[in-house]
Amino acid sequence: MEIADCEQPLFFITHLEVFVYRRISVSIIFLILLSGCISSPKITRYSGLSYNKSEELRVTHLQRVLLLPFEYTIDREAVIDEIAEAFSVELRKIGRFEVVVLEGKAKMLSENKIWDKGSINLNTVLQLRKKYDVDAIVFGAITHYRPYEPMLLGVKAGMVSTDTGTVLWSADGVYDSNENEVAELVKYYFESTHQKSALYGWKLILLSMRRYSQFVANQITKTLLY
């Protein structure tokens, strides 16, 4: 009796099983990639920032916006220059209007005070509209300031229509880099605006008030887009 000389495989894989295995493998790879994308969620809004926009802003076409020097209690005008420059850059990035920046910080503050005993000074608004041909005025105040680690900067800002005197937009935020939530925002801001290979990485922003001011201005002004 002859025994057939053939070797039987230990298991059989049909074409259907190959197809199923491939589908499963692709699904597993997709899930791995997806989990890698969502493993570190990005914080894009800060719970310590409050803002408000009027309905008038949504229907108003702004062509020119005047940025006034911010009010401050600290005796360092260079700080005002840094923060004003940061806000002018971020407002221009919005791309919806031309930004006019005034010079002569302390003098302009005393001559063109927007707020008068808690209300809008319409005389000042009308004077600035006529002089600079602007549709709105952005003004604000520095409320908190610490130029060393951990960095701290608080800013209140607003935009008023030169046509109706209505406050179109207002925002108020205090950014303390000692808070974890703020640190995460700084990291996200750095990753979206800087080269990741930059020396010191995201902590570069925490090494100077000029860079930190740019970060805060970005966080506050982008609420105009929400």
Short mmCIF file of C-alpha atoms in Angstrom, two decimals:
data_model
loop_
_atom_site.label_atom_id
_atom_site.label_comp_id
_atom_site.label_asym_id
_atom_site.label_seq_id
_atom_site.Cartn_x
_atom_site.Cartn_y
_atom_site.Cartn_z
CA MET A 1 0.00 0.00 0.00
CA GLU A 2 1.53 3.27 -1.09
CA ILE A 3 1.20 6.41 0.87
CA ALA A 4 0.77 9.53 -1.22
CA ASP A 5 3.82 11.73 -0.98
CA CYS A 6 2.21 15.06 -0.21
CA GLU A 7 2.49 17.52 2.59
CA GLN A 8 -0.65 19.07 3.97
CA PRO A 9 -0.37 22.62 5.39
CA LEU A 10 -1.12 23.04 9.04
CA PHE A 11 -3.88 25.51 8.17
CA PHE A 12 -5.67 26.84 5.15
CA ILE A 13 -6.29 30.54 4.30
CA THR A 14 -9.03 31.23 1.83
CA HIS A 15 -9.27 34.30 -0.37
CA LEU A 16 -12.10 35.54 1.82
CA GLU A 17 -9.97 35.24 4.97
CA VAL A 18 -7.11 37.14 3.30
CA PHE A 19 -9.52 39.93 2.44
CA VAL A 20 -10.85 40.02 6.01
CA TYR A 21 -7.35 40.03 7.50
CA ARG A 22 -6.36 42.92 5.26
CA ARG A 23 -9.43 44.90 6.25
CA ILE A 24 -8.71 44.27 9.93
CA SER A 25 -5.07 45.31 9.50
CA VAL A 26 -6.04 48.54 7.76
CA SER A 27 -8.59 49.27 10.49
CA ILE A 28 -6.00 48.69 13.22
CA ILE A 29 -3.47 50.97 11.50
CA PHE A 30 -6.15 53.66 11.11
CA LEU A 31 -7.08 53.44 14.78
CA ILE A 32 -3.43 53.68 15.82
CA LEU A 33 -2.93 56.77 13.68
CA LEU A 34 -6.16 58.30 14.93
CA SER A 35 -5.27 57.65 18.56
CA GLY A 36 -1.92 59.32 17.95
CA CYS A 37 -3.69 62.40 16.63
CA ILE A 38 -6.08 62.75 19.55
CA SER A 39 -3.81 61.65 22.37
CA SER A 40 -2.77 65.22 23.14
CA PRO A 41 -5.76 67.56 22.63
CA LYS A 42 -4.98 71.18 21.86
CA ILE A 43 -6.42 73.97 23.98
CA THR A 44 -7.51 76.84 21.75
CA ARG A 45 -9.64 78.88 24.16
CA TYR A 46 -8.86 80.08 27.63
CA SER A 47 -11.41 79.86 30.42
CA GLY A 48 -9.95 83.03 31.95
CA LEU A 49 -10.79 85.10 28.88
CA SER A 50 -14.19 86.75 28.54
CA TYR A 51 -15.39 88.62 25.48
CA ASN A 52 -18.52 90.03 23.90
CA LYS A 53 -19.49 91.05 20.37
CA SER A 54 -22.52 93.09 19.42
CA GLU A 55 -24.83 92.23 16.56
CA GLU A 56 -23.83 95.52 14.99
CA LEU A 57 -20.28 94.23 14.53
CA ARG A 58 -21.54 91.28 12.49
CA VAL A 59 -23.26 93.55 9.96
CA THR A 60 -20.80 96.48 9.96
CA HIS A 61 -18.18 96.75 7.24
CA LEU A 62 -15.03 98.20 8.78
CA GLN A 63 -12.41 99.73 6.49
CA ARG A 64 -10.18 101.67 8.88
CA VAL A 65 -9.70 101.09 12.60
CA LEU A 66 -7.76 103.39 14.92
CA LEU A 67 -5.66 101.80 17.69
CA LEU A 68 -5.19 104.09 20.69
CA PRO A 69 -2.41 103.73 23.29
CA PHE A 70 -3.51 101.52 26.17
CA GLU A 71 -4.03 103.00 29.62
CA TYR A 72 -1.63 101.83 32.29
CA THR A 73 -0.58 102.41 35.88
CA ILE A 74 2.99 101.14 35.56
CA ASP A 75 5.67 103.77 34.99
CA ARG A 76 7.24 102.13 31.94
CA GLU A 77 6.25 103.57 28.59
CA ALA A 78 8.40 101.00 26.78
CA VAL A 79 5.93 98.36 27.94
CA ILE A 80 3.10 100.27 26.31
CA ASP A 81 5.07 100.38 23.06
CA GLU A 82 5.57 96.60 23.14
CA ILE A 83 1.92 95.84 23.83
CA ALA A 84 0.62 98.42 21.33
CA GLU A 85 2.90 96.95 18.65
CA ALA A 86 1.73 93.43 19.49
CA PHE A 87 -1.93 94.40 19.15
CA SER A 88 -1.35 96.31 15.93
CA VAL A 89 0.34 93.25 14.40
CA GLU A 90 -2.44 90.87 15.50
CA LEU A 91 -5.23 93.20 14.39
CA ARG A 92 -3.63 93.46 10.95
CA LYS A 93 -3.44 89.67 10.75
CA ILE A 94 -7.23 89.54 10.87
CA GLY A 95 -7.16 91.07 7.41
CA ARG A 96 -10.57 92.70 7.52
CA PHE A 97 -9.57 96.33 7.98
CA GLU A 98 -6.68 98.78 7.87
CA VAL A 99 -5.14 99.56 11.27
CA VAL A 100 -4.06 103.11 12.08
CA VAL A 101 -1.65 103.44 15.01
CA LEU A 102 -1.08 106.72 16.82
CA GLU A 103 2.24 107.99 18.14
CA GLY A 104 2.94 109.99 21.29
CA LYS A 105 1.60 107.57 23.89
CA ALA A 106 1.19 109.61 27.08
CA LYS A 107 -0.01 112.76 25.29
CA MET A 108 -2.60 110.91 23.26
CA LEU A 109 -3.93 109.23 26.38
CA SER A 110 -4.57 112.53 28.10
CA GLU A 111 -6.06 114.22 25.03
CA ASN A 112 -8.19 111.37 23.71
CA LYS A 113 -9.72 109.55 26.65
CA ILE A 114 -12.48 107.33 25.32
CA TRP A 115 -14.07 106.52 28.68
CA ASP A 116 -15.52 109.32 30.80
CA LYS A 117 -16.93 108.23 34.19
CA GLY A 118 -17.87 104.77 32.93
CA SER A 119 -19.44 105.83 29.61
CA ILE A 120 -18.24 106.48 26.07
CA ASN A 121 -16.98 110.00 25.48
CA LEU A 122 -18.78 110.70 22.21
CA ASN A 123 -17.02 114.03 21.68
CA THR A 124 -13.66 112.26 21.62
CA VAL A 125 -15.01 109.56 19.29
CA LEU A 126 -16.33 112.13 16.83
CA GLN A 127 -13.10 114.14 16.92
CA LEU A 128 -10.99 111.06 16.17
CA ARG A 129 -13.35 109.96 13.42
CA LYS A 130 -13.08 113.32 11.71
CA LYS A 131 -9.31 113.59 12.14
CA TYR A 132 -8.33 110.06 11.07
CA ASP A 133 -11.31 109.00 8.93
CA VAL A 134 -11.87 105.73 10.79
CA ASP A 135 -14.91 103.50 11.23
CA ALA A 136 -14.00 102.22 14.69
CA ILE A 137 -11.57 102.81 17.55
CA VAL A 138 -9.77 100.15 19.55
CA PHE A 139 -8.76 101.10 23.09
CA GLY A 140 -7.77 99.26 26.23
CA ALA A 141 -5.91 99.08 29.51
CA ILE A 142 -3.15 96.96 31.00
CA THR A 143 -4.55 95.44 34.19
CA HIS A 144 -1.78 93.02 35.24
CA TYR A 145 1.92 93.05 34.49
CA ARG A 146 4.90 90.93 35.57
CA PRO A 147 7.89 90.99 33.18
CA TYR A 148 9.77 88.05 34.73
CA GLU A 149 9.07 84.34 35.10
CA PRO A 150 6.39 83.33 35.53
CA MET A 151 5.19 85.94 33.04
CA LEU A 152 1.90 87.69 33.77
CA LEU A 153 -0.08 90.03 31.55
CA GLY A 154 -3.67 91.15 31.82
CA VAL A 155 -5.39 93.31 29.22
CA LYS A 156 -8.84 94.78 28.74
CA ALA A 157 -9.68 95.89 25.22
CA GLY A 158 -12.66 97.24 23.35
CA MET A 159 -13.78 98.52 19.96
CA VAL A 160 -16.28 101.34 19.57
CA SER A 161 -18.06 102.43 16.39
CA THR A 162 -17.35 106.01 15.35
CA ASP A 163 -20.71 106.07 13.58
CA THR A 164 -23.06 105.05 16.40
CA GLY A 165 -20.84 105.10 19.51
CA THR A 166 -21.74 101.46 20.18
CA VAL A 167 -19.20 99.14 21.79
CA LEU A 168 -18.81 96.60 19.00
CA TRP A 169 -16.43 94.27 20.83
CA SER A 170 -14.85 93.91 24.25
CA ALA A 171 -12.48 91.40 25.78
CA ASP A 172 -10.84 90.91 29.16
CA GLY A 173 -8.15 88.35 29.90
CA VAL A 174 -5.41 87.72 32.46
CA TYR A 175 -2.67 85.33 31.34
CA ASP A 176 -0.48 83.92 34.11
CA SER A 177 2.12 81.55 32.66
CA ASN A 178 2.29 79.82 36.04
CA GLU A 179 -1.10 78.24 35.26
CA ASN A 180 -1.08 74.93 33.39
CA GLU A 181 -3.88 76.01 31.08
CA VAL A 182 -1.93 79.08 30.00
CA ALA A 183 1.23 77.00 29.49
CA GLU A 184 -0.72 74.70 27.16
CA LEU A 185 -2.00 77.71 25.23
CA VAL A 186 1.55 79.00 24.86
CA LYS A 187 2.67 75.61 23.51
CA TYR A 188 -0.19 75.52 21.00
CA TYR A 189 0.48 79.12 19.94
CA PHE A 190 4.19 78.33 19.48
CA GLU A 191 3.50 75.23 17.40
CA SER A 192 1.17 77.14 15.08
CA THR A 193 3.30 80.27 14.64
CA HIS A 194 6.97 79.31 15.19
CA GLN A 195 9.51 76.89 13.84
CA LYS A 196 9.54 73.88 16.11
CA SER A 197 13.31 73.68 15.86
CA ALA A 198 13.74 77.12 17.42
CA LEU A 199 16.11 77.32 20.36
CA TYR A 200 14.37 76.76 23.73
CA GLY A 201 11.18 75.64 21.97
CA TRP A 202 7.90 77.06 23.25
CA LYS A 203 9.62 78.42 26.37
CA LEU A 204 11.18 81.00 24.09
CA ILE A 205 7.94 82.98 24.49
CA LEU A 206 8.41 83.09 28.25
CA LEU A 207 11.84 84.70 28.03
CA SER A 208 10.71 88.23 27.10
CA MET A 209 7.65 90.37 27.64
CA ARG A 210 7.72 91.38 23.97
CA ARG A 211 7.11 87.79 22.87
CA TYR A 212 4.62 87.17 25.66
CA SER A 213 2.72 90.34 24.69
CA GLN A 214 2.44 89.00 21.15
CA PHE A 215 0.97 85.77 22.51
CA VAL A 216 -1.57 87.60 24.68
CA ALA A 217 -2.51 89.98 21.86
CA ASN A 218 -3.09 86.98 19.60
CA GLN A 219 -5.34 85.30 22.14
CA ILE A 220 -7.44 88.40 22.75
CA THR A 221 -7.78 89.76 19.20
CA LYS A 222 -8.74 86.42 17.66
CA THR A 223 -12.01 86.56 19.62
CA LEU A 224 -13.03 89.03 16.91
CA LEU A 225 -13.18 86.01 14.60
CA TYR A 226 -15.29 83.74 16.84
#
